[in-house]
XYZ file of N, CA and C in Angstrom:
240
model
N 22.224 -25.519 -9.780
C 22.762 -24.647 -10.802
C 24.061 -24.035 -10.310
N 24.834 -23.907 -11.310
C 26.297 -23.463 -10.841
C 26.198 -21.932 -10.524
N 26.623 -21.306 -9.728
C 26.650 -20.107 -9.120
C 26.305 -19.771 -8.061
N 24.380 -20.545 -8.099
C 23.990 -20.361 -6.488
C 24.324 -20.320 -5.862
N 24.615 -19.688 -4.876
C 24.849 -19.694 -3.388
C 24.059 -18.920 -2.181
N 22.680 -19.332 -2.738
C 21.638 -19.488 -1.024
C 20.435 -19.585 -2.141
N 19.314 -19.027 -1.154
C 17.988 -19.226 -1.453
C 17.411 -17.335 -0.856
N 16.866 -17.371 -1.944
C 16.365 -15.180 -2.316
C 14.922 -15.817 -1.720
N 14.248 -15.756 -0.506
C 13.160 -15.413 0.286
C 12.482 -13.999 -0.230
N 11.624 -14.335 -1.243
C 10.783 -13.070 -1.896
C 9.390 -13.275 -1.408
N 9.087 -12.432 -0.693
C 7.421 -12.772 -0.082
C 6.331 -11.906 -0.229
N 6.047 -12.151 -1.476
C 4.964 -10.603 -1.737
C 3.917 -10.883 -1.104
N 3.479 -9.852 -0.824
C 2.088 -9.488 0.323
C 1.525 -8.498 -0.011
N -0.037 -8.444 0.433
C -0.970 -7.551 -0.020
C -1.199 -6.750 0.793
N -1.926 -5.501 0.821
C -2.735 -4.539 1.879
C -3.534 -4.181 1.165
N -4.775 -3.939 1.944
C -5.642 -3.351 1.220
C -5.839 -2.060 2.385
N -6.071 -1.071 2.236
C -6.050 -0.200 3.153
C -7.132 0.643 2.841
N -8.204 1.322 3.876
C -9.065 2.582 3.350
C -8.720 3.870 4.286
N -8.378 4.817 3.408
C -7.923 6.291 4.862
C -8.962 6.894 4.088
N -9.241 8.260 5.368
C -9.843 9.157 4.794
C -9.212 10.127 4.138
N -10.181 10.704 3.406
C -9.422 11.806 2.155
C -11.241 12.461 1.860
N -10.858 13.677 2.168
C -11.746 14.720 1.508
C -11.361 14.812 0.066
N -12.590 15.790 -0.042
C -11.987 16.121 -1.989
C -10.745 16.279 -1.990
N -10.437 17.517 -0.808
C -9.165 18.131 -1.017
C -7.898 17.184 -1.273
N -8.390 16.026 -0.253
C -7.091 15.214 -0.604
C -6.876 14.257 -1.379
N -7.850 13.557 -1.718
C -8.188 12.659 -2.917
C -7.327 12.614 -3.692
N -6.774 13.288 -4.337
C -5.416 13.806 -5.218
C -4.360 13.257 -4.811
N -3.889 13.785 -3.726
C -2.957 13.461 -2.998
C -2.474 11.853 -2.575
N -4.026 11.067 -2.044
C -3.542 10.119 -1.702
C -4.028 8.847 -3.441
N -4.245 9.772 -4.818
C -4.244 8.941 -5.482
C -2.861 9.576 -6.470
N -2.177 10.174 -6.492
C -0.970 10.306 -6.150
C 0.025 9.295 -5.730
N -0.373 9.477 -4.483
C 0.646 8.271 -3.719
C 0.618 7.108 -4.056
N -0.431 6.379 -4.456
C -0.835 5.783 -4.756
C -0.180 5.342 -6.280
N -0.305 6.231 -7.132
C 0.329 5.783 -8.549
C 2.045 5.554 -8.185
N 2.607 6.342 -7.420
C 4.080 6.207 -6.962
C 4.073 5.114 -6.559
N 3.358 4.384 -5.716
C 3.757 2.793 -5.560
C 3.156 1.995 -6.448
N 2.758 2.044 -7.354
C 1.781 1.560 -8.444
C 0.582 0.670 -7.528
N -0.280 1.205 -6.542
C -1.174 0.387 -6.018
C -2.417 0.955 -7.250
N -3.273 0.256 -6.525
C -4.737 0.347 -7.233
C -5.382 0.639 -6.372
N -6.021 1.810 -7.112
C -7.662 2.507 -6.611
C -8.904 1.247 -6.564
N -9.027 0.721 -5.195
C -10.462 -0.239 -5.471
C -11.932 0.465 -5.208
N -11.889 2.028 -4.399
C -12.936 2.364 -4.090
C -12.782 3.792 -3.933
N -13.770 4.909 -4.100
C -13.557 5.926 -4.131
C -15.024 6.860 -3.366
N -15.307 7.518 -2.175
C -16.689 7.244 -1.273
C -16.273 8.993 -1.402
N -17.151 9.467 -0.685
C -17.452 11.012 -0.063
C -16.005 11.659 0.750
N -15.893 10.050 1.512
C -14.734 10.889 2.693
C -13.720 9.755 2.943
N -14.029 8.680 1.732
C -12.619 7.812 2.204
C -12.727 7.275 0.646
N -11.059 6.305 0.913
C -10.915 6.122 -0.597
C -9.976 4.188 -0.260
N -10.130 3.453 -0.572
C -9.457 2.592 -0.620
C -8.800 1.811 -1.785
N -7.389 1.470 -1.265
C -6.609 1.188 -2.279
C -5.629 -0.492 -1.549
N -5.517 -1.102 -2.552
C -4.857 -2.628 -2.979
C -3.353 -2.111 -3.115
N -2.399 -2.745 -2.386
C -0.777 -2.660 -2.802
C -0.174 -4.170 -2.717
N 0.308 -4.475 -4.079
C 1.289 -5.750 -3.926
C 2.805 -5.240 -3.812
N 3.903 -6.129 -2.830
C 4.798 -6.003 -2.825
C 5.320 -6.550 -1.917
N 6.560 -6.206 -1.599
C 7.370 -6.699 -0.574
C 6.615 -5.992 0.819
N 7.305 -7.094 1.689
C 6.739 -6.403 3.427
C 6.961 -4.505 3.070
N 8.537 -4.762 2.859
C 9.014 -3.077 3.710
C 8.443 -2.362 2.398
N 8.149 -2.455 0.943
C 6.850 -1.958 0.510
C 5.628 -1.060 0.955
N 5.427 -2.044 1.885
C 3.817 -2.209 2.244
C 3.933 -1.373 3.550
N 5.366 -1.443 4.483
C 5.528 -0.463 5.611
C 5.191 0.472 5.044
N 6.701 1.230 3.876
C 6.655 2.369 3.412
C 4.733 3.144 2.905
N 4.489 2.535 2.208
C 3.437 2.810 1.482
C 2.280 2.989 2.566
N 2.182 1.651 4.092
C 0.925 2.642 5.016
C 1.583 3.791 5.974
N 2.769 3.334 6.207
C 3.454 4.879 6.471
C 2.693 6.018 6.562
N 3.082 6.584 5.098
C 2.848 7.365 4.307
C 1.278 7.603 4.751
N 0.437 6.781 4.268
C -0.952 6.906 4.357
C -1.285 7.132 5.804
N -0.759 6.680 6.948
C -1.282 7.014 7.806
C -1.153 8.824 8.647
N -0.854 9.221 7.504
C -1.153 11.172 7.490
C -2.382 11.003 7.548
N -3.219 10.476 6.687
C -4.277 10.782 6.073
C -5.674 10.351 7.200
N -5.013 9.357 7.937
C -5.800 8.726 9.064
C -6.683 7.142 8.540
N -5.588 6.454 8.718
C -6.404 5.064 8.273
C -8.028 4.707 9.176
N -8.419 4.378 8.343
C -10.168 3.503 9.047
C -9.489 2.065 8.924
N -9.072 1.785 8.036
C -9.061 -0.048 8.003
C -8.415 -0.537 7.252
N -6.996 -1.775 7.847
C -6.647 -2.032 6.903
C -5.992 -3.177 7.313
N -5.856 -4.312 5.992
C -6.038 -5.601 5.920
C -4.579 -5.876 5.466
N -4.133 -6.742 5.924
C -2.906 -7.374 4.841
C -2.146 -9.270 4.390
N -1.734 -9.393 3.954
C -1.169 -10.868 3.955
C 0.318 -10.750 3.938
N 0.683 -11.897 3.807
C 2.011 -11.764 3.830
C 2.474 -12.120 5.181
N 3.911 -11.762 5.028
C 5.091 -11.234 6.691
C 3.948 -10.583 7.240
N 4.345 -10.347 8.484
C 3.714 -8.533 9.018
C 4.505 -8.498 10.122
């Protein structure tokens, strides 16, 4: 095609991540959560886990963030 000039390397990747969150914070990290548009997959007493599609530096930003909260576990595809 006329214009091209290279090839756009787009590599979406997943995380699934679970931190803890008391009541108190629950909010907070479903909050954060709507700001990156991830998804709520689970919601427990003292932890909460959530699904993010996107780019790698996405997926930095976004466990970043979460790791205030104190990650238990978390999975991803993609780069890393």
């Amino acid at each position: 095609m006329p214009g091209l000039r290279g090839v756009v390397d787009y590599d979406p990747a997943e995380l699934v991540v679970t931190v803890r969150a008391d009541v108190e914070q629950r909010r907070q990290v479903v909050d954060l959560a709507g700001i990156f548009e991830a998804k709520v997959l689970a919601v427990g007493s003292v932890a909460i886990t959530i699904s993010l599609d996107g780019t790698p530096e996405q997926l930095d930003d976004f466990e970043e963030l979460l790791g205030a909260f104190g990650i238990v576990e978390s999975q991803r595809t993609g780069r890393v």
